[in-house]
Coordinates of C-alpha atoms in Angstrom, one line a residue:
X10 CA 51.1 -71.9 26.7
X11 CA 51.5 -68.5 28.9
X12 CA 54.3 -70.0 30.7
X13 CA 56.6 -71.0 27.1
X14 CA 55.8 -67.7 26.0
X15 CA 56.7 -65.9 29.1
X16 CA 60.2 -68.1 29.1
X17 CA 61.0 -67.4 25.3
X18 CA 59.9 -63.7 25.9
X19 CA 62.7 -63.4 29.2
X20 CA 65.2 -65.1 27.1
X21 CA 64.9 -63.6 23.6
X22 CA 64.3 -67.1 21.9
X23 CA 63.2 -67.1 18.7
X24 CA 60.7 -69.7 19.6
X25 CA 58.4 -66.6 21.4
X26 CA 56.6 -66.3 17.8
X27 CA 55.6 -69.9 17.5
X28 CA 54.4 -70.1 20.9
X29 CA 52.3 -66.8 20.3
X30 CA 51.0 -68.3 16.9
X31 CA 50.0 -71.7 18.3
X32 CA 48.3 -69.5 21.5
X33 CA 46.1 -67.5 19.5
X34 CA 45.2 -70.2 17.1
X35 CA 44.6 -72.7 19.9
X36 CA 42.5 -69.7 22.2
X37 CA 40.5 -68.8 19.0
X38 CA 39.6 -72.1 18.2
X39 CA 38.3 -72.4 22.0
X40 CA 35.9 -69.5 22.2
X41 CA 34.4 -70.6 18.5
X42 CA 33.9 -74.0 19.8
X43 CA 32.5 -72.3 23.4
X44 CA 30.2 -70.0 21.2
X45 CA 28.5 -72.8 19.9
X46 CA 27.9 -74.8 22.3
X47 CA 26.8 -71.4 24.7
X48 CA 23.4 -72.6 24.8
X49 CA 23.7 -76.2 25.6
X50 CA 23.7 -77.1 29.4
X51 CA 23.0 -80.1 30.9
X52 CA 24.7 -82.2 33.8
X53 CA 27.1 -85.3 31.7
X54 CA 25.8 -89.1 31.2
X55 CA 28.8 -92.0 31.2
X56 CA 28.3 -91.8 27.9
X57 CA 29.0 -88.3 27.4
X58 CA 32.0 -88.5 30.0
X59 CA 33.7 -91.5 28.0
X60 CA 33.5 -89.3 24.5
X61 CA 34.9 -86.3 26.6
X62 CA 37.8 -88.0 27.7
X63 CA 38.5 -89.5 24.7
X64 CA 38.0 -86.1 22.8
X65 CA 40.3 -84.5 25.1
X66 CA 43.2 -86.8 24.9
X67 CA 42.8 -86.9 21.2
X68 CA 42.3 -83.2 20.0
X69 CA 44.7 -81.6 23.5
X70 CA 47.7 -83.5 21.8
X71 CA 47.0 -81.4 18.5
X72 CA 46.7 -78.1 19.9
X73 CA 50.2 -79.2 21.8
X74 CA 51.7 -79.9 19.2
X75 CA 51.4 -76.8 17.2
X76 CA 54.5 -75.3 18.8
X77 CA 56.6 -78.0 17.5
X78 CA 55.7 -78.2 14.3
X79 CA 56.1 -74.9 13.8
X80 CA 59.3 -74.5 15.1
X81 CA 61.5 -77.4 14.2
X82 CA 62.8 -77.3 11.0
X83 CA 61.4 -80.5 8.7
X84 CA 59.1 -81.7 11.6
X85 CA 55.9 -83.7 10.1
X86 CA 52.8 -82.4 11.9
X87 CA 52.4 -86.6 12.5
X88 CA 55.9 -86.4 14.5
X89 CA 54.7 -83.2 16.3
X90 CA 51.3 -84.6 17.6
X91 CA 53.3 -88.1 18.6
X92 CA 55.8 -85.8 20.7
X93 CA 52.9 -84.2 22.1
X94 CA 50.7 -87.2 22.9
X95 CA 54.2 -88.6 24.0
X96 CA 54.3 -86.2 26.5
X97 CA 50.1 -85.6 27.7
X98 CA 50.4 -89.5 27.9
X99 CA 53.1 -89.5 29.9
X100 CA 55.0 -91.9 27.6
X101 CA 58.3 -90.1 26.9
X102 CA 59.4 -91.6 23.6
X103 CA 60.2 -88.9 21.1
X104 CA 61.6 -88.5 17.6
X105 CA 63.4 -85.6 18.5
X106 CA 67.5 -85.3 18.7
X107 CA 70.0 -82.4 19.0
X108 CA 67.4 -82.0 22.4
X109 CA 70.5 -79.7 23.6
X110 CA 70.6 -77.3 21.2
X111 CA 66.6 -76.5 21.3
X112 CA 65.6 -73.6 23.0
X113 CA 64.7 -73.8 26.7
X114 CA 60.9 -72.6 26.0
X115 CA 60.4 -75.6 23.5
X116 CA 62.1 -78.2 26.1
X117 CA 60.2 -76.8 28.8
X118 CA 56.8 -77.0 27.1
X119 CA 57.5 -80.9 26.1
X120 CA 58.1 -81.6 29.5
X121 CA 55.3 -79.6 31.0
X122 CA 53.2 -81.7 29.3
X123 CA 53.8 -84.7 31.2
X124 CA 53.9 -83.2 34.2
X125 CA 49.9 -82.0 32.9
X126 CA 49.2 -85.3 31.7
X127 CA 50.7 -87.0 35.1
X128 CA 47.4 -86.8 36.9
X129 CA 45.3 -86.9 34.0
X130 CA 44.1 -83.9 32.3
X131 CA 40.7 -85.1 32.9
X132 CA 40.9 -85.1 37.3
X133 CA 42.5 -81.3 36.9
X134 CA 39.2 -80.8 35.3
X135 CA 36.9 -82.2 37.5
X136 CA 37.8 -79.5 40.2
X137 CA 37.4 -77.0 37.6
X138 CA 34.0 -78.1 35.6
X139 CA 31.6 -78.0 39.0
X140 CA 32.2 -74.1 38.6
X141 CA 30.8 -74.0 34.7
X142 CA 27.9 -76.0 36.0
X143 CA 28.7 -79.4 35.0
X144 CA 29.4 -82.6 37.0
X145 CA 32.4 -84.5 37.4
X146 CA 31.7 -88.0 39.0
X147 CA 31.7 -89.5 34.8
X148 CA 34.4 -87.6 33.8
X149 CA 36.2 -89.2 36.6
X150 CA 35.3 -92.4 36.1
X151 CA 36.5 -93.0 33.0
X152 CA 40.1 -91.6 33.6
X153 CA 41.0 -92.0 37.1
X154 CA 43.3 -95.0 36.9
X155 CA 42.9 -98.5 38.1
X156 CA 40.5 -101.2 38.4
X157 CA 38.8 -99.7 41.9
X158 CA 37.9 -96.1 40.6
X159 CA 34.9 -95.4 42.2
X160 CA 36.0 -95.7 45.9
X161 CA 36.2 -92.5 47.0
X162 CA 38.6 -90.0 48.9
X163 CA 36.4 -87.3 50.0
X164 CA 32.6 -87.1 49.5
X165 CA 32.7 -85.0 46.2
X166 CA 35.1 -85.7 43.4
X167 CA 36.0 -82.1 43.2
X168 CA 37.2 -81.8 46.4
X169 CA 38.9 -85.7 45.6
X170 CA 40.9 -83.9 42.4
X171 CA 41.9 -81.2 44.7
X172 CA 43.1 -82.9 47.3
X173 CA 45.1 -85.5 44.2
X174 CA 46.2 -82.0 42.8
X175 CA 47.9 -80.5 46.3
X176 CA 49.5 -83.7 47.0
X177 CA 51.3 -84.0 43.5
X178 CA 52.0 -80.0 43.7
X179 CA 53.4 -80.3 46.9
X180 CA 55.9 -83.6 46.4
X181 CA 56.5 -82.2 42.7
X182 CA 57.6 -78.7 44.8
X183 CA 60.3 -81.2 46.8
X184 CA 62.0 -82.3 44.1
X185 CA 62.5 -79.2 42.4
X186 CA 64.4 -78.5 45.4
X187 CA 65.9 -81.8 45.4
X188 CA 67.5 -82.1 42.2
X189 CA 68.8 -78.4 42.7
X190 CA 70.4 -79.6 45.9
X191 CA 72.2 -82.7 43.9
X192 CA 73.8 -80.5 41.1
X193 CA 71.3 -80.0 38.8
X194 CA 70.8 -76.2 37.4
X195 CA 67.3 -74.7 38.7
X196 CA 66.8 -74.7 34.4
X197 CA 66.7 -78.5 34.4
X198 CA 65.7 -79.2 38.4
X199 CA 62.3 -77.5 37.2
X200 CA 61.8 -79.2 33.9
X201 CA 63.2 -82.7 35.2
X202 CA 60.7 -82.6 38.1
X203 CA 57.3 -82.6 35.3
X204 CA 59.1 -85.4 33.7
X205 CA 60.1 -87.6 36.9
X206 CA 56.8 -86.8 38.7
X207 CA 55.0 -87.6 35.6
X208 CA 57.2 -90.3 34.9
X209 CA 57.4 -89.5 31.7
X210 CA 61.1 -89.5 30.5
X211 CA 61.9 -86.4 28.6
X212 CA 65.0 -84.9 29.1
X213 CA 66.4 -81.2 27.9
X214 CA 69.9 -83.5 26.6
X215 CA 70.1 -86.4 24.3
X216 CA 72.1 -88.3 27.0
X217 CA 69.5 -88.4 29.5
X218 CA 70.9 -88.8 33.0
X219 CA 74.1 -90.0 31.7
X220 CA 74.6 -86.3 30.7
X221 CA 75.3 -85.5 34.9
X222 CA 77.1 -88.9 35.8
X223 CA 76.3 -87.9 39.1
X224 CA 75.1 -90.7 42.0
X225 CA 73.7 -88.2 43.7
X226 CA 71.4 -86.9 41.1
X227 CA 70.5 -90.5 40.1
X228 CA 69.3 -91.1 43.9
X229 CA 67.2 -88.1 43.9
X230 CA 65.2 -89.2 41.2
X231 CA 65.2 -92.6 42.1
X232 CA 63.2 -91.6 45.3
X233 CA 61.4 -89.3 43.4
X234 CA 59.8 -92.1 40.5
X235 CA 59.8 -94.1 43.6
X236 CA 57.0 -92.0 45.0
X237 CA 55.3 -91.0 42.2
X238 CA 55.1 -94.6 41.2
X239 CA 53.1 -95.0 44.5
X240 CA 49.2 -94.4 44.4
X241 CA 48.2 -90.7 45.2
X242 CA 45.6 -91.5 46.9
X243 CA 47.3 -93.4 49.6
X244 CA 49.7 -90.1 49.8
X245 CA 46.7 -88.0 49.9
X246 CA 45.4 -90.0 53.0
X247 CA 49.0 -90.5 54.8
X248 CA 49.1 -86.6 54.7
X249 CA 45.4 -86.6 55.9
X250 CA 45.7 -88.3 58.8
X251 CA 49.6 -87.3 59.5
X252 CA 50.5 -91.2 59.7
X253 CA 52.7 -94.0 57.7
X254 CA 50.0 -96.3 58.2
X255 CA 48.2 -96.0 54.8
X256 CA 51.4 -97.3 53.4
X257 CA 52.0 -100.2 55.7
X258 CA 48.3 -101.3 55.4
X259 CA 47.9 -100.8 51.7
X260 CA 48.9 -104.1 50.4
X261 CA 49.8 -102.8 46.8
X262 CA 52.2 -101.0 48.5
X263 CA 53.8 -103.7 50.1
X264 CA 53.9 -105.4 46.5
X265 CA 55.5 -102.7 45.1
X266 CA 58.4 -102.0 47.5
X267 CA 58.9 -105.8 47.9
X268 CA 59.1 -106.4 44.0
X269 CA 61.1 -103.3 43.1
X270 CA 64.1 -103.8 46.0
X271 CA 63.9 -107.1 45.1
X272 CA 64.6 -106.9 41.2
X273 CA 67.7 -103.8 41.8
X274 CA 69.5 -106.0 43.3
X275 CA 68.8 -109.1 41.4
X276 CA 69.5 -106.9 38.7
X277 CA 72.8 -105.6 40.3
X278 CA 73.8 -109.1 41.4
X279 CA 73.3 -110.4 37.6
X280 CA 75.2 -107.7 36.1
X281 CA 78.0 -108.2 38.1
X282 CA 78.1 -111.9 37.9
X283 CA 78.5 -111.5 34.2
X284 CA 81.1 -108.9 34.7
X285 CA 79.4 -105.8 33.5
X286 CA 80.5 -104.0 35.5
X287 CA 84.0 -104.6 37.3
X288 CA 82.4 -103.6 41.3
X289 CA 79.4 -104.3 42.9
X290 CA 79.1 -100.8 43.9
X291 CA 79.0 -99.7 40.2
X292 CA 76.4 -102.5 39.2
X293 CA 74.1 -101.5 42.0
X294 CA 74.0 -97.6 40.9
X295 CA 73.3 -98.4 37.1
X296 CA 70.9 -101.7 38.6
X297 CA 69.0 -99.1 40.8
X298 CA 68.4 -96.2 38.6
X299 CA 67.1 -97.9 35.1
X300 CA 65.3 -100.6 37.3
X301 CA 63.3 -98.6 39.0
X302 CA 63.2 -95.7 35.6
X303 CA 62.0 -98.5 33.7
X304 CA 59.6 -100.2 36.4
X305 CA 57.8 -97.0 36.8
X306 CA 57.4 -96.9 33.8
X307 CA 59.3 -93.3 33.3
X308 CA 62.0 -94.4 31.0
X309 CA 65.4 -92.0 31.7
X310 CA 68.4 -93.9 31.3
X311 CA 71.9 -93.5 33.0
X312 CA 73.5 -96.4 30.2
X313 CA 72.5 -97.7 27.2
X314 CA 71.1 -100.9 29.3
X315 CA 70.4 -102.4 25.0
X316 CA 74.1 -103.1 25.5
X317 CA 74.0 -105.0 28.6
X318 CA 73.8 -109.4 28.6
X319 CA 70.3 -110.3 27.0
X320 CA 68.5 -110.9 29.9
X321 CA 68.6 -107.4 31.6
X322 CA 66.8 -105.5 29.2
X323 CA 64.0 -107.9 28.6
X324 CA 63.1 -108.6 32.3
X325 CA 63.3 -104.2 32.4
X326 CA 60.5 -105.0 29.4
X327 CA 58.8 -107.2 31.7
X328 CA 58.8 -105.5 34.8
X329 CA 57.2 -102.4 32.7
X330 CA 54.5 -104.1 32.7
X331 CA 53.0 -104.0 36.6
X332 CA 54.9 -102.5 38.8
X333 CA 53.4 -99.4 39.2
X334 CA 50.2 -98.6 41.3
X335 CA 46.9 -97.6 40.9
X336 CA 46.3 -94.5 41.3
X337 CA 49.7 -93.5 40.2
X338 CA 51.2 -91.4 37.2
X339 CA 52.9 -94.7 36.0
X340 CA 51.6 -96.9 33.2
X341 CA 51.3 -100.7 32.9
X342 CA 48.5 -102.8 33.6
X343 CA 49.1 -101.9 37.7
X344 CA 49.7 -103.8 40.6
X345 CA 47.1 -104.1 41.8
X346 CA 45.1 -105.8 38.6
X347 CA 48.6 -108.4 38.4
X348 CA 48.1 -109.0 42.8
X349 CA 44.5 -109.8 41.5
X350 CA 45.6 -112.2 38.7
X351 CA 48.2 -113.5 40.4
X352 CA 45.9 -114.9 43.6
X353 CA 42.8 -116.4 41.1
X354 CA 45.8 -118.2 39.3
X355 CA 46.4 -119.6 42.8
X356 CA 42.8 -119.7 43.3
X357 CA 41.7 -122.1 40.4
X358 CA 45.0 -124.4 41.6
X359 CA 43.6 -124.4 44.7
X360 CA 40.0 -125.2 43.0
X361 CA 41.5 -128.0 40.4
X362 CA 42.7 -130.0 43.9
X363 CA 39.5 -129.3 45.8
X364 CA 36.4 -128.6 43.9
X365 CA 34.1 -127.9 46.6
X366 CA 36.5 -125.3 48.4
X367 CA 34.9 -122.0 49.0
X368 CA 38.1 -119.4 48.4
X369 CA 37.3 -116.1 47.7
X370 CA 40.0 -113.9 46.1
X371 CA 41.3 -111.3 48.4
X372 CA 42.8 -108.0 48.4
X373 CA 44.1 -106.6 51.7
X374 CA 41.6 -108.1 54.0
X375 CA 38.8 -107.6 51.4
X376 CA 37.6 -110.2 49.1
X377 CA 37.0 -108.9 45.6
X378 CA 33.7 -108.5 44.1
X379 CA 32.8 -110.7 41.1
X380 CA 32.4 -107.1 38.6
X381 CA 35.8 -106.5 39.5
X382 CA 37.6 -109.6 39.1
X383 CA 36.0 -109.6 35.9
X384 CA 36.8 -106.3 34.6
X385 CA 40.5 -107.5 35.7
X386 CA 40.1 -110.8 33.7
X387 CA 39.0 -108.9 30.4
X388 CA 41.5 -106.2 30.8
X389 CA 44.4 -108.4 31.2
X390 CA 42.9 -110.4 27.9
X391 CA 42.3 -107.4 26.1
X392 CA 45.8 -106.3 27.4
X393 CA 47.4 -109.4 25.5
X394 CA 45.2 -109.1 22.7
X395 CA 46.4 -105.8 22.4
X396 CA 50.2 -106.1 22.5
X397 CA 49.7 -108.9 20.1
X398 CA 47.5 -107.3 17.3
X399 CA 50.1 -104.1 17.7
X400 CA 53.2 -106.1 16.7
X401 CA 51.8 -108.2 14.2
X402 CA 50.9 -105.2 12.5
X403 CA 54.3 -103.3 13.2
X404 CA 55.9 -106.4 11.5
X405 CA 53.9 -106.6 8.8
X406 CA 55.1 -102.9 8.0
X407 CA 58.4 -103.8 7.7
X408 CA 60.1 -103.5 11.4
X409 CA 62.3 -106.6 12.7
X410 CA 60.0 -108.5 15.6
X411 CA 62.0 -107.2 17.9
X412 CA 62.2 -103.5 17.8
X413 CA 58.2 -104.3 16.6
X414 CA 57.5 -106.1 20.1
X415 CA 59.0 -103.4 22.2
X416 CA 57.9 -100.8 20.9
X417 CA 54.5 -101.8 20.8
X418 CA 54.9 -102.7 24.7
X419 CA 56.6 -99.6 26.1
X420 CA 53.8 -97.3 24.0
X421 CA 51.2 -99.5 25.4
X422 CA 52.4 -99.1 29.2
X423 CA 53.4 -95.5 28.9
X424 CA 57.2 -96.3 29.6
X425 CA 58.8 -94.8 25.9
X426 CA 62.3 -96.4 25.4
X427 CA 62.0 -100.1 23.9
X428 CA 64.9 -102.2 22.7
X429 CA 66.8 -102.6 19.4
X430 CA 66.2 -99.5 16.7
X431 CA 64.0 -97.4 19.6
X432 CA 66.4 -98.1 22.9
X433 CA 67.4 -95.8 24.9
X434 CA 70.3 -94.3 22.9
X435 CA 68.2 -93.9 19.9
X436 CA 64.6 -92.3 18.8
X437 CA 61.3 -93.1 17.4
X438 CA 62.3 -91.3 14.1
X439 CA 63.0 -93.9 12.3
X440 CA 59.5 -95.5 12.3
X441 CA 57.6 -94.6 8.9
X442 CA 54.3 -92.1 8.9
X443 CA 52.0 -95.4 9.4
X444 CA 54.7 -97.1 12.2
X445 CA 54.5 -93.5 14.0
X446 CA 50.4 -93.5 13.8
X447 CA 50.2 -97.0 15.2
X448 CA 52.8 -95.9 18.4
X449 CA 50.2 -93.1 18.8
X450 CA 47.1 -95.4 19.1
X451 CA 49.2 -97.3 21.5
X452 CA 50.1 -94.8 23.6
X453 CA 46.7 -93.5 23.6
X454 CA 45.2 -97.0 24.7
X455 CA 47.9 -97.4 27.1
X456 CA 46.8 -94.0 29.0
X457 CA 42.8 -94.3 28.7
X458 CA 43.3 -97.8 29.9
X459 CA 42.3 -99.7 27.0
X460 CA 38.5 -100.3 27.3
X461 CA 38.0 -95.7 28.4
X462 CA 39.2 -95.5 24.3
X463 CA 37.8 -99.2 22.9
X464 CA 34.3 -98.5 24.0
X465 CA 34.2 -94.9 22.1
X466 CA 35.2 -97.2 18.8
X467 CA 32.6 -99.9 19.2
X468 CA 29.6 -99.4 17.2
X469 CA 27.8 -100.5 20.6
X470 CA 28.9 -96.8 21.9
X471 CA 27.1 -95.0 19.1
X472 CA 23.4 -96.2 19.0
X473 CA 21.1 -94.5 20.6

């Protein structure tokens, strides 16, 4: 919170008082939990680095939050800790309006968290626990996203969060710059770049990116989600070895760019067929940016794309869903599990015509091991189970199926705006104290990947 209280210090805000409040609670609170727990040393189990993480991103998110709640005027302390784990999950759906009126400090601190939250808090801390004498390789584990976390980038996972680390610093540097160059203010270029290389969505104005109407800025970012929709590892090894080829070999990659061209401008050539928009020019820009916003799962918005013919914004809800990559600070189930999916449907065709055909799923020039393809199987069945449990019970609370089913979808993959009462022009404040609660779970499950957070809640987890 130095930096908020550093900013609202330079500029007078009245926020400066909050920020110091929430500090010294949240700092206090830190060395009475570190003074117990002094004496007790010892290196972590999985078990112990699953309860971590969950810990983390459930009791972070309240100490976040504290600013906000004591700030905004009429602000439930269950709003404040959504709009924190909003941002630390890098969801970007928020119950906050008038966002141009609030002080700079308070907009910079929501969108610092997802910048924070882009890489995980969990991998930041991995190059940081080794020095207080406790190991990282669990810790890692059971946040680093994607179903192929335990292949490794360097020999120790400290030096692997490092090298994650300099790699998002260093891109995130480039678009600060970036933006400013395209007409932003160095204000906003700062706090736009957490949010677009955390792909997380907040904005400092209620309009989003319709607040510029600027191509140029809308490009920038474009690039920007673009890359950080991309696995960091494969960035992290293209700057390595001083080379393209980890792209062009990486076969998620090829997914990625293949299916995200492909749907802007089936996008653009749909909403121009229906006359949309009167050029093709002008259905390409608005295609191109909330495509590719709403792919990565980052959620900005140029248009209130709610508005556009019926089939736009639900294949944007669909596309939510997988387009980003492992390894990356997008949400979603990954590419790489729904490349994985896709080729065993293909492969138990294959089987139903030829029984005795021996056709091992690949990926890349690898064939997937059997623990893999399994963890994939259960996650995307726990994935549906999910989504379907979570609207069911949003309906039965009183939202239309609709606004239920989205917003149950874009929590889930980390993306924030949904369709009908929480689109893009609109907020979550009109969900209800229980509605609000439930977004929060899904957000949370959504980030920790479903089984990180499902396993701490089993009763399996907690005998001994």
């Amino acid at each position: 919170m130095l930096a908020p209280i550093g900013i609202s210090w330079w500029r007078h805000e009245a926020a400066e008082a909050v920020f110091d409040e929430a500090f010294a609670l949240t700092v206090g609170t830190g060395i009475f939990l570190w003074w117990l727990s002094r004496h007790h040393s010892r290196e972590l189990t999985t078990r112990d680095g699953f309860l971590l993480v969950v810990l983390t991103w459930t009791v972070l998110p309240a100490a976040a939050a504290l600013p906000l709640w004591l700030y905004l005027p009429g602000m439930s302390f269950t709003d404040a800790y959504f709009e924190a784990v909003s941002g630390l999950t890098t969801t970007g759906a928020t119950v906050i309006s008038g966002l141009d009126a609030l002080p700079y400090s308070i907009n910079f601190w929501r969108m610092l968290l997802v910048w924070l939250g882009g890489m995980g808090l969990i991998v930041l801390a991995v190059a940081v626990l080794p020095l207080l004498g406790v190991g990282g390789r669990q810790l890692f584990k059971a946040e680093a996203p994607g179903p192929m976390k335990d292949s490794k980038l360097t020999p120790r996972m400290a030096q692997t969060a490092k090298g994650l680390w300099a790699v998002y610093g260093l891109i995130s540097l480039a678009c600060v710059f970036a933006l400013h160059w395209a007409g932003m203010s160095w204000d906003d270029s700062v706090v736009h770049m957490f949010t677009t290389m955390g792909l997380g969505g907040f904005s400092t104005h209620d309009q989003s990116f319709a607040y510029w109407d600027s191509p140029t800025v809308e490009g920038v970012t474009i690039a920007f989600m673009a890359l950080a929709g991309l696995n960091f590892a494969t960035h992290f090894m293209a700057i390595r070895e001083q080379s393209l080829k980890p792209y062009r070999r990486d076969p998620e990659v090829r997914w990625y760019v293949v299916v995200m061209v492909t749907s802007v401008f089936a996008m653009a050539c749909y909403l121009f067929a229906t006359g949309t928009y009167p050029s093709f020019a002008q259905a390409l820009r608005f295609a191109a940016f909330n495509t590719v916003s709403i792919a990565t799962t980052t959620g900005f918005a140029n248009t209130d794309y709610t508005l556009w013919p019926v089939f736009a914004p639900l294949w944007l809800l669909f596309l939510c869903s997988f387009v980003t990559c492992a390894g990356s600070t997008g949400g979603g189930i990954k590419m790489m599990r729904a490349m994985i999916l896709y080729k065993q449907v293909f492969r138990e065709l294959k089987r139903s015509l030829h029984p005795a055909a021996v056709s091992p799923v690949k990926f890349g020039s690898d064939a997937v091991q059997s623990p893999i393809l399994f963890a994939v199987l259960a996650f995307a069945f726990m994935y549906m189970v999910v989504l379907v449990s979570l609207t069911l019970v949003m309906v039965l609370s009183g939202l239309d199926p609709i606004t239920a089913f989205s917003a149950v979808v874009a929590c889930v993959n980390n993306t924030g705006p949904g369709l009908g009462e929480v689109g893009p022009a609109t907020t979550y404040a009109i969900l209800n104290d229980f509605q609000t609660w439930i977004c929060t779970f899904a957000m949370l499950l959504g980030r920790l990947e479903i089984f990180t957070l499902l396993v701490v809640l089993s009763p399996y987890f907690w005998r001994k």
